[in-house]
Amino acid sequence: MTSGPAESTTKPSASPAAAAKNGAWMSRGVAGIGSASFLADVGHEIPTALLPSLLTSTLGAPAAALGAIEGISDALAGAARFAGGALADDPHRRRTVAVGGYTTTAVLGAATAVATSVWQVGVLRAAAWTTRGLRVPARNALLADIVPAAAYGRAYGFERMMDNLGAIFGPLLAIALVAHHRRPRGDRPVGHSRPARRRRDRLRHPSYPTPSTPRAVAPATALRAGEEATA
């Protein structure tokens, strides 16, 4: 009597859809990409919030300079995404392009704080936005590599959520840093700051306009007025 085929004791592996349903899509790689998007957006939203004040107040540039710099930077970022897509098609380059793009964007964005002229701000901003555009296709390709196809929507939605949260916290952090920097130091009250002292001095010692008629002419004017009154 021949025995039947031995039954396999190994359990079939879960399908990608079942793994995505059980939450297997939230891996360390997905969390890492989301965290990188959050921190990167915080990092470049801070100089974005302070850029108008840097150009107009500190460097004395017209408002048109801000529009020109932002327009050129956005155009370069769009063109860089097209070039970054070709780089992301190579699986061996994806990680290098993504990590290099995040790092270079952060360094160039921080270097804007030490710029001493408008053209330096423009060059740094354009270069930072170019590397930002290059990294986007590689990041998206990496995210698609580490999650099942049934969970693409949730993984990309999580990454976009972290990116938008960074866009919120970045300007808030910039406001907090500016408020802390402008706060009077030491135990001096607010009224003892330099602008307050200057305003107080102007109120105590107001400056009046000098009369347009010289004092030497005043007696002659009074004499003519007396002669006309007696005539």
CSV table of C-alpha atoms in Angstrom, one decimal:
chain,number,residue,atom,x,y,z
A,1,MET,CA,0.0,0.0,0.0
A,2,THR,CA,1.6,3.2,-1.1
A,3,SER,CA,1.4,6.2,1.1
A,4,GLY,CA,0.0,9.5,-0.2
A,5,PRO,CA,2.2,12.5,-0.7
A,6,ALA,CA,3.5,14.0,2.5
A,7,GLU,CA,1.6,17.1,3.6
A,8,SER,CA,3.8,20.1,3.8
A,9,THR,CA,4.2,21.5,7.3
A,10,THR,CA,5.2,25.0,6.2
A,11,LYS,CA,2.5,27.6,6.4
A,12,PRO,CA,2.0,29.8,3.3
A,13,SER,CA,3.4,33.3,3.6
A,14,ALA,CA,1.0,36.1,4.1
A,15,SER,CA,0.1,38.0,1.0
A,16,PRO,CA,1.2,41.7,0.6
A,17,ALA,CA,-2.4,42.8,1.0
A,18,ALA,CA,-2.7,40.9,4.3
A,19,ALA,CA,0.7,42.3,5.5
A,20,ALA,CA,-0.4,45.8,4.7
A,21,LYS,CA,-3.7,45.3,6.5
A,22,ASN,CA,-1.9,44.1,9.6
A,23,GLY,CA,0.3,47.2,9.7
A,24,ALA,CA,3.4,45.6,8.4
A,25,TRP,CA,4.0,48.6,6.1
A,26,MET,CA,5.1,50.8,9.0
A,27,SER,CA,8.7,49.6,9.1
A,28,ARG,CA,11.8,51.3,10.3
A,29,GLY,CA,12.5,52.4,6.8
A,30,VAL,CA,9.1,54.1,6.4
A,31,ALA,CA,9.5,55.8,9.8
A,32,GLY,CA,13.0,56.9,8.9
A,33,ILE,CA,11.9,58.5,5.6
A,34,GLY,CA,9.0,60.2,7.4
A,35,SER,CA,11.3,61.6,10.1
A,36,ALA,CA,13.8,62.8,7.5
A,37,SER,CA,11.0,64.6,5.6
A,38,PHE,CA,9.8,66.2,8.9
A,39,LEU,CA,13.3,67.4,9.9
A,40,ALA,CA,14.2,68.5,6.4
A,41,ASP,CA,11.1,70.6,6.2
A,42,VAL,CA,11.6,72.2,9.6
A,43,GLY,CA,15.2,73.0,8.5
A,44,HIS,CA,14.4,74.8,5.3
A,45,GLU,CA,11.2,76.4,6.5
A,46,ILE,CA,13.2,78.4,9.1
A,47,PRO,CA,15.3,80.2,6.5
A,48,THR,CA,12.3,80.6,4.3
A,49,ALA,CA,10.4,82.4,7.0
A,50,LEU,CA,13.4,84.7,7.8
A,51,LEU,CA,14.4,85.3,4.1
A,52,PRO,CA,12.2,88.4,3.5
A,53,SER,CA,13.6,90.1,6.6
A,54,LEU,CA,17.2,89.2,5.7
A,55,LEU,CA,16.9,90.6,2.2
A,56,THR,CA,14.9,93.8,2.8
A,57,SER,CA,15.9,94.8,6.3
A,58,THR,CA,19.5,93.4,6.7
A,59,LEU,CA,20.8,93.6,3.1
A,60,GLY,CA,18.6,96.4,1.9
A,61,ALA,CA,17.4,94.7,-1.2
A,62,PRO,CA,14.1,95.6,-2.8
A,63,ALA,CA,11.1,93.3,-2.6
A,64,ALA,CA,11.6,92.3,-6.2
A,65,ALA,CA,14.8,90.6,-5.3
A,66,LEU,CA,12.9,88.2,-3.1
A,67,GLY,CA,10.5,87.3,-5.9
A,68,ALA,CA,13.3,86.8,-8.4
A,69,ILE,CA,15.2,84.5,-6.0
A,70,GLU,CA,12.2,82.4,-5.1
A,71,GLY,CA,11.0,82.2,-8.8
A,72,ILE,CA,14.4,81.0,-10.0
A,73,SER,CA,14.8,78.6,-7.1
A,74,ASP,CA,11.4,77.0,-7.7
A,75,ALA,CA,12.2,76.6,-11.4
A,76,LEU,CA,15.5,74.9,-10.7
A,77,ALA,CA,13.8,72.6,-8.2
A,78,GLY,CA,11.2,71.5,-10.9
A,79,ALA,CA,13.9,70.9,-13.5
A,80,ALA,CA,16.0,69.0,-10.9
A,81,ARG,CA,13.1,66.6,-10.2
A,82,PHE,CA,13.2,65.6,-13.9
A,83,ALA,CA,16.9,64.9,-13.7
A,84,GLY,CA,16.5,63.2,-10.3
A,85,GLY,CA,14.0,60.8,-11.8
A,86,ALA,CA,16.7,59.5,-14.2
A,87,LEU,CA,19.1,59.0,-11.3
A,88,ALA,CA,16.4,57.2,-9.3
A,89,ASP,CA,15.9,54.7,-12.0
A,90,ASP,CA,19.2,53.1,-11.0
A,91,PRO,CA,18.5,51.1,-7.8
A,92,HIS,CA,22.1,51.4,-6.7
A,93,ARG,CA,22.0,55.2,-6.7
A,94,ARG,CA,18.7,55.8,-4.9
A,95,ARG,CA,20.0,55.8,-1.4
A,96,THR,CA,23.1,57.9,-2.3
A,97,VAL,CA,21.0,60.5,-4.1
A,98,ALA,CA,18.4,60.7,-1.3
A,99,VAL,CA,20.9,61.0,1.6
A,100,GLY,CA,23.1,63.4,-0.4
A,101,GLY,CA,20.1,65.6,-1.3
A,102,TYR,CA,18.9,65.8,2.3
A,103,THR,CA,22.4,66.6,3.6
A,104,THR,CA,23.3,69.2,1.0
A,105,THR,CA,20.0,71.0,1.3
A,106,ALA,CA,20.4,71.3,5.0
A,107,VAL,CA,24.0,72.6,4.7
A,108,LEU,CA,23.1,75.2,2.0
A,109,GLY,CA,20.1,76.4,3.9
A,110,ALA,CA,22.1,77.0,7.0
A,111,ALA,CA,24.8,78.8,5.1
A,112,THR,CA,22.2,81.4,4.1
A,113,ALA,CA,22.6,82.9,7.6
A,114,VAL,CA,26.2,83.9,7.0
A,115,ALA,CA,25.5,85.5,3.5
A,116,THR,CA,26.6,89.1,3.3
A,117,SER,CA,25.1,90.1,-0.1
A,118,VAL,CA,22.0,89.5,-2.1
A,119,TRP,CA,23.8,87.5,-4.8
A,120,GLN,CA,25.1,85.1,-2.2
A,121,VAL,CA,21.6,84.5,-0.8
A,122,GLY,CA,20.4,83.9,-4.3
A,123,VAL,CA,23.1,81.4,-5.1
A,124,LEU,CA,22.7,79.5,-1.9
A,125,ARG,CA,18.9,79.4,-2.2
A,126,ALA,CA,19.0,78.2,-5.8
A,127,ALA,CA,21.5,75.5,-5.0
A,128,ALA,CA,19.6,74.3,-2.0
A,129,TRP,CA,16.3,74.1,-4.0
A,130,THR,CA,18.1,72.2,-6.8
A,131,THR,CA,19.4,69.5,-4.5
A,132,ARG,CA,15.9,69.4,-2.9
A,133,GLY,CA,14.4,68.6,-6.2
A,134,LEU,CA,17.0,66.0,-7.0
A,135,ARG,CA,16.3,64.0,-3.9
A,136,VAL,CA,12.5,63.7,-4.3
A,137,PRO,CA,12.3,60.9,-7.0
A,138,ALA,CA,15.0,58.9,-5.2
A,139,ARG,CA,13.1,59.2,-1.9
A,140,ASN,CA,9.8,58.1,-3.5
A,141,ALA,CA,11.5,55.2,-5.2
A,142,LEU,CA,13.1,54.1,-1.9
A,143,LEU,CA,9.7,54.3,-0.2
A,144,ALA,CA,8.2,52.1,-2.9
A,145,ASP,CA,10.9,49.5,-2.5
A,146,ILE,CA,10.3,48.9,1.2
A,147,VAL,CA,6.5,48.7,1.4
A,148,PRO,CA,4.1,46.3,-0.3
A,149,ALA,CA,2.2,47.5,-3.2
A,150,ALA,CA,-1.1,47.3,-1.3
A,151,ALA,CA,0.2,49.9,1.2
A,152,TYR,CA,1.6,52.5,-1.2
A,153,GLY,CA,-1.2,55.0,-0.3
A,154,ARG,CA,-0.7,54.7,3.4
A,155,ALA,CA,3.1,54.9,3.2
A,156,TYR,CA,3.1,58.0,0.9
A,157,GLY,CA,0.3,59.6,3.0
A,158,PHE,CA,2.4,59.1,6.1
A,159,GLU,CA,5.5,60.7,4.4
A,160,ARG,CA,3.4,63.7,3.2
A,161,MET,CA,1.9,64.1,6.7
A,162,MET,CA,5.4,64.3,8.2
A,163,ASP,CA,6.5,66.8,5.6
A,164,ASN,CA,3.5,69.1,6.2
A,165,LEU,CA,4.0,68.9,10.0
A,166,GLY,CA,7.6,70.1,9.4
A,167,ALA,CA,6.2,73.0,7.3
A,168,ILE,CA,4.1,74.0,10.4
A,169,PHE,CA,6.7,73.6,13.1
A,170,GLY,CA,9.4,75.3,11.0
A,171,PRO,CA,7.9,78.8,11.0
A,172,LEU,CA,6.8,78.5,14.6
A,173,LEU,CA,10.3,77.7,15.6
A,174,ALA,CA,11.6,80.6,13.6
A,175,ILE,CA,9.2,82.9,15.4
A,176,ALA,CA,10.3,81.6,18.8
A,177,LEU,CA,14.0,82.0,17.9
A,178,VAL,CA,13.4,85.6,16.8
A,179,ALA,CA,11.4,86.5,19.9
A,180,HIS,CA,14.1,85.0,22.1
A,181,HIS,CA,16.9,86.9,20.3
A,182,ARG,CA,15.1,90.2,20.5
A,183,ARG,CA,14.2,89.8,24.2
A,184,PRO,CA,16.2,92.2,26.5
A,185,ARG,CA,19.0,90.4,28.2
A,186,GLY,CA,19.8,90.3,31.9
A,187,ASP,CA,17.4,91.5,34.5
A,188,ARG,CA,16.7,94.8,32.8
A,189,PRO,CA,13.1,95.7,32.4
A,190,VAL,CA,11.7,96.3,29.0
A,191,GLY,CA,11.7,100.0,29.5
A,192,HIS,CA,15.5,100.1,29.8
A,193,SER,CA,16.2,98.7,26.4
A,194,ARG,CA,18.0,101.0,23.9
A,195,PRO,CA,15.0,101.8,21.7
A,196,ALA,CA,12.9,102.7,24.8
A,197,ARG,CA,15.7,104.9,26.1
A,198,ARG,CA,15.9,106.7,22.8
A,199,ARG,CA,12.2,107.3,22.7
A,200,ARG,CA,12.2,108.6,26.3
A,201,ASP,CA,15.1,111.0,25.5
A,202,ARG,CA,13.2,112.4,22.6
A,203,LEU,CA,10.2,113.0,24.8
A,204,ARG,CA,12.3,114.7,27.5
A,205,HIS,CA,14.4,116.8,25.1
A,206,PRO,CA,12.3,117.6,22.1
A,207,SER,CA,14.0,119.3,19.2
A,208,TYR,CA,12.2,122.3,17.8
A,209,PRO,CA,12.7,123.7,14.3
A,210,THR,CA,14.9,126.8,14.1
A,211,PRO,CA,13.1,130.0,12.9
A,212,SER,CA,13.6,130.8,9.3
A,213,THR,CA,14.1,134.5,10.0
A,214,PRO,CA,17.5,135.4,11.3
A,215,ARG,CA,17.6,137.1,14.7
A,216,ALA,CA,19.6,140.1,13.3
A,217,VAL,CA,16.6,141.0,11.0
A,218,ALA,CA,14.1,140.9,13.8
A,219,PRO,CA,14.8,144.5,15.2
A,220,ALA,CA,14.5,146.0,11.7
A,221,THR,CA,11.2,144.2,11.2
A,222,ALA,CA,9.9,145.5,14.5
A,223,LEU,CA,11.1,149.1,13.7
A,224,ARG,CA,9.2,149.0,10.3
A,225,ALA,CA,6.1,147.7,12.0
A,226,GLY,CA,6.3,150.6,14.6
A,227,GLU,CA,6.7,153.3,11.8
A,228,GLU,CA,3.7,151.9,9.9
A,229,ALA,CA,1.6,152.0,13.1
A,230,THR,CA,2.5,155.7,13.8
A,231,ALA,CA,2.0,156.8,10.2
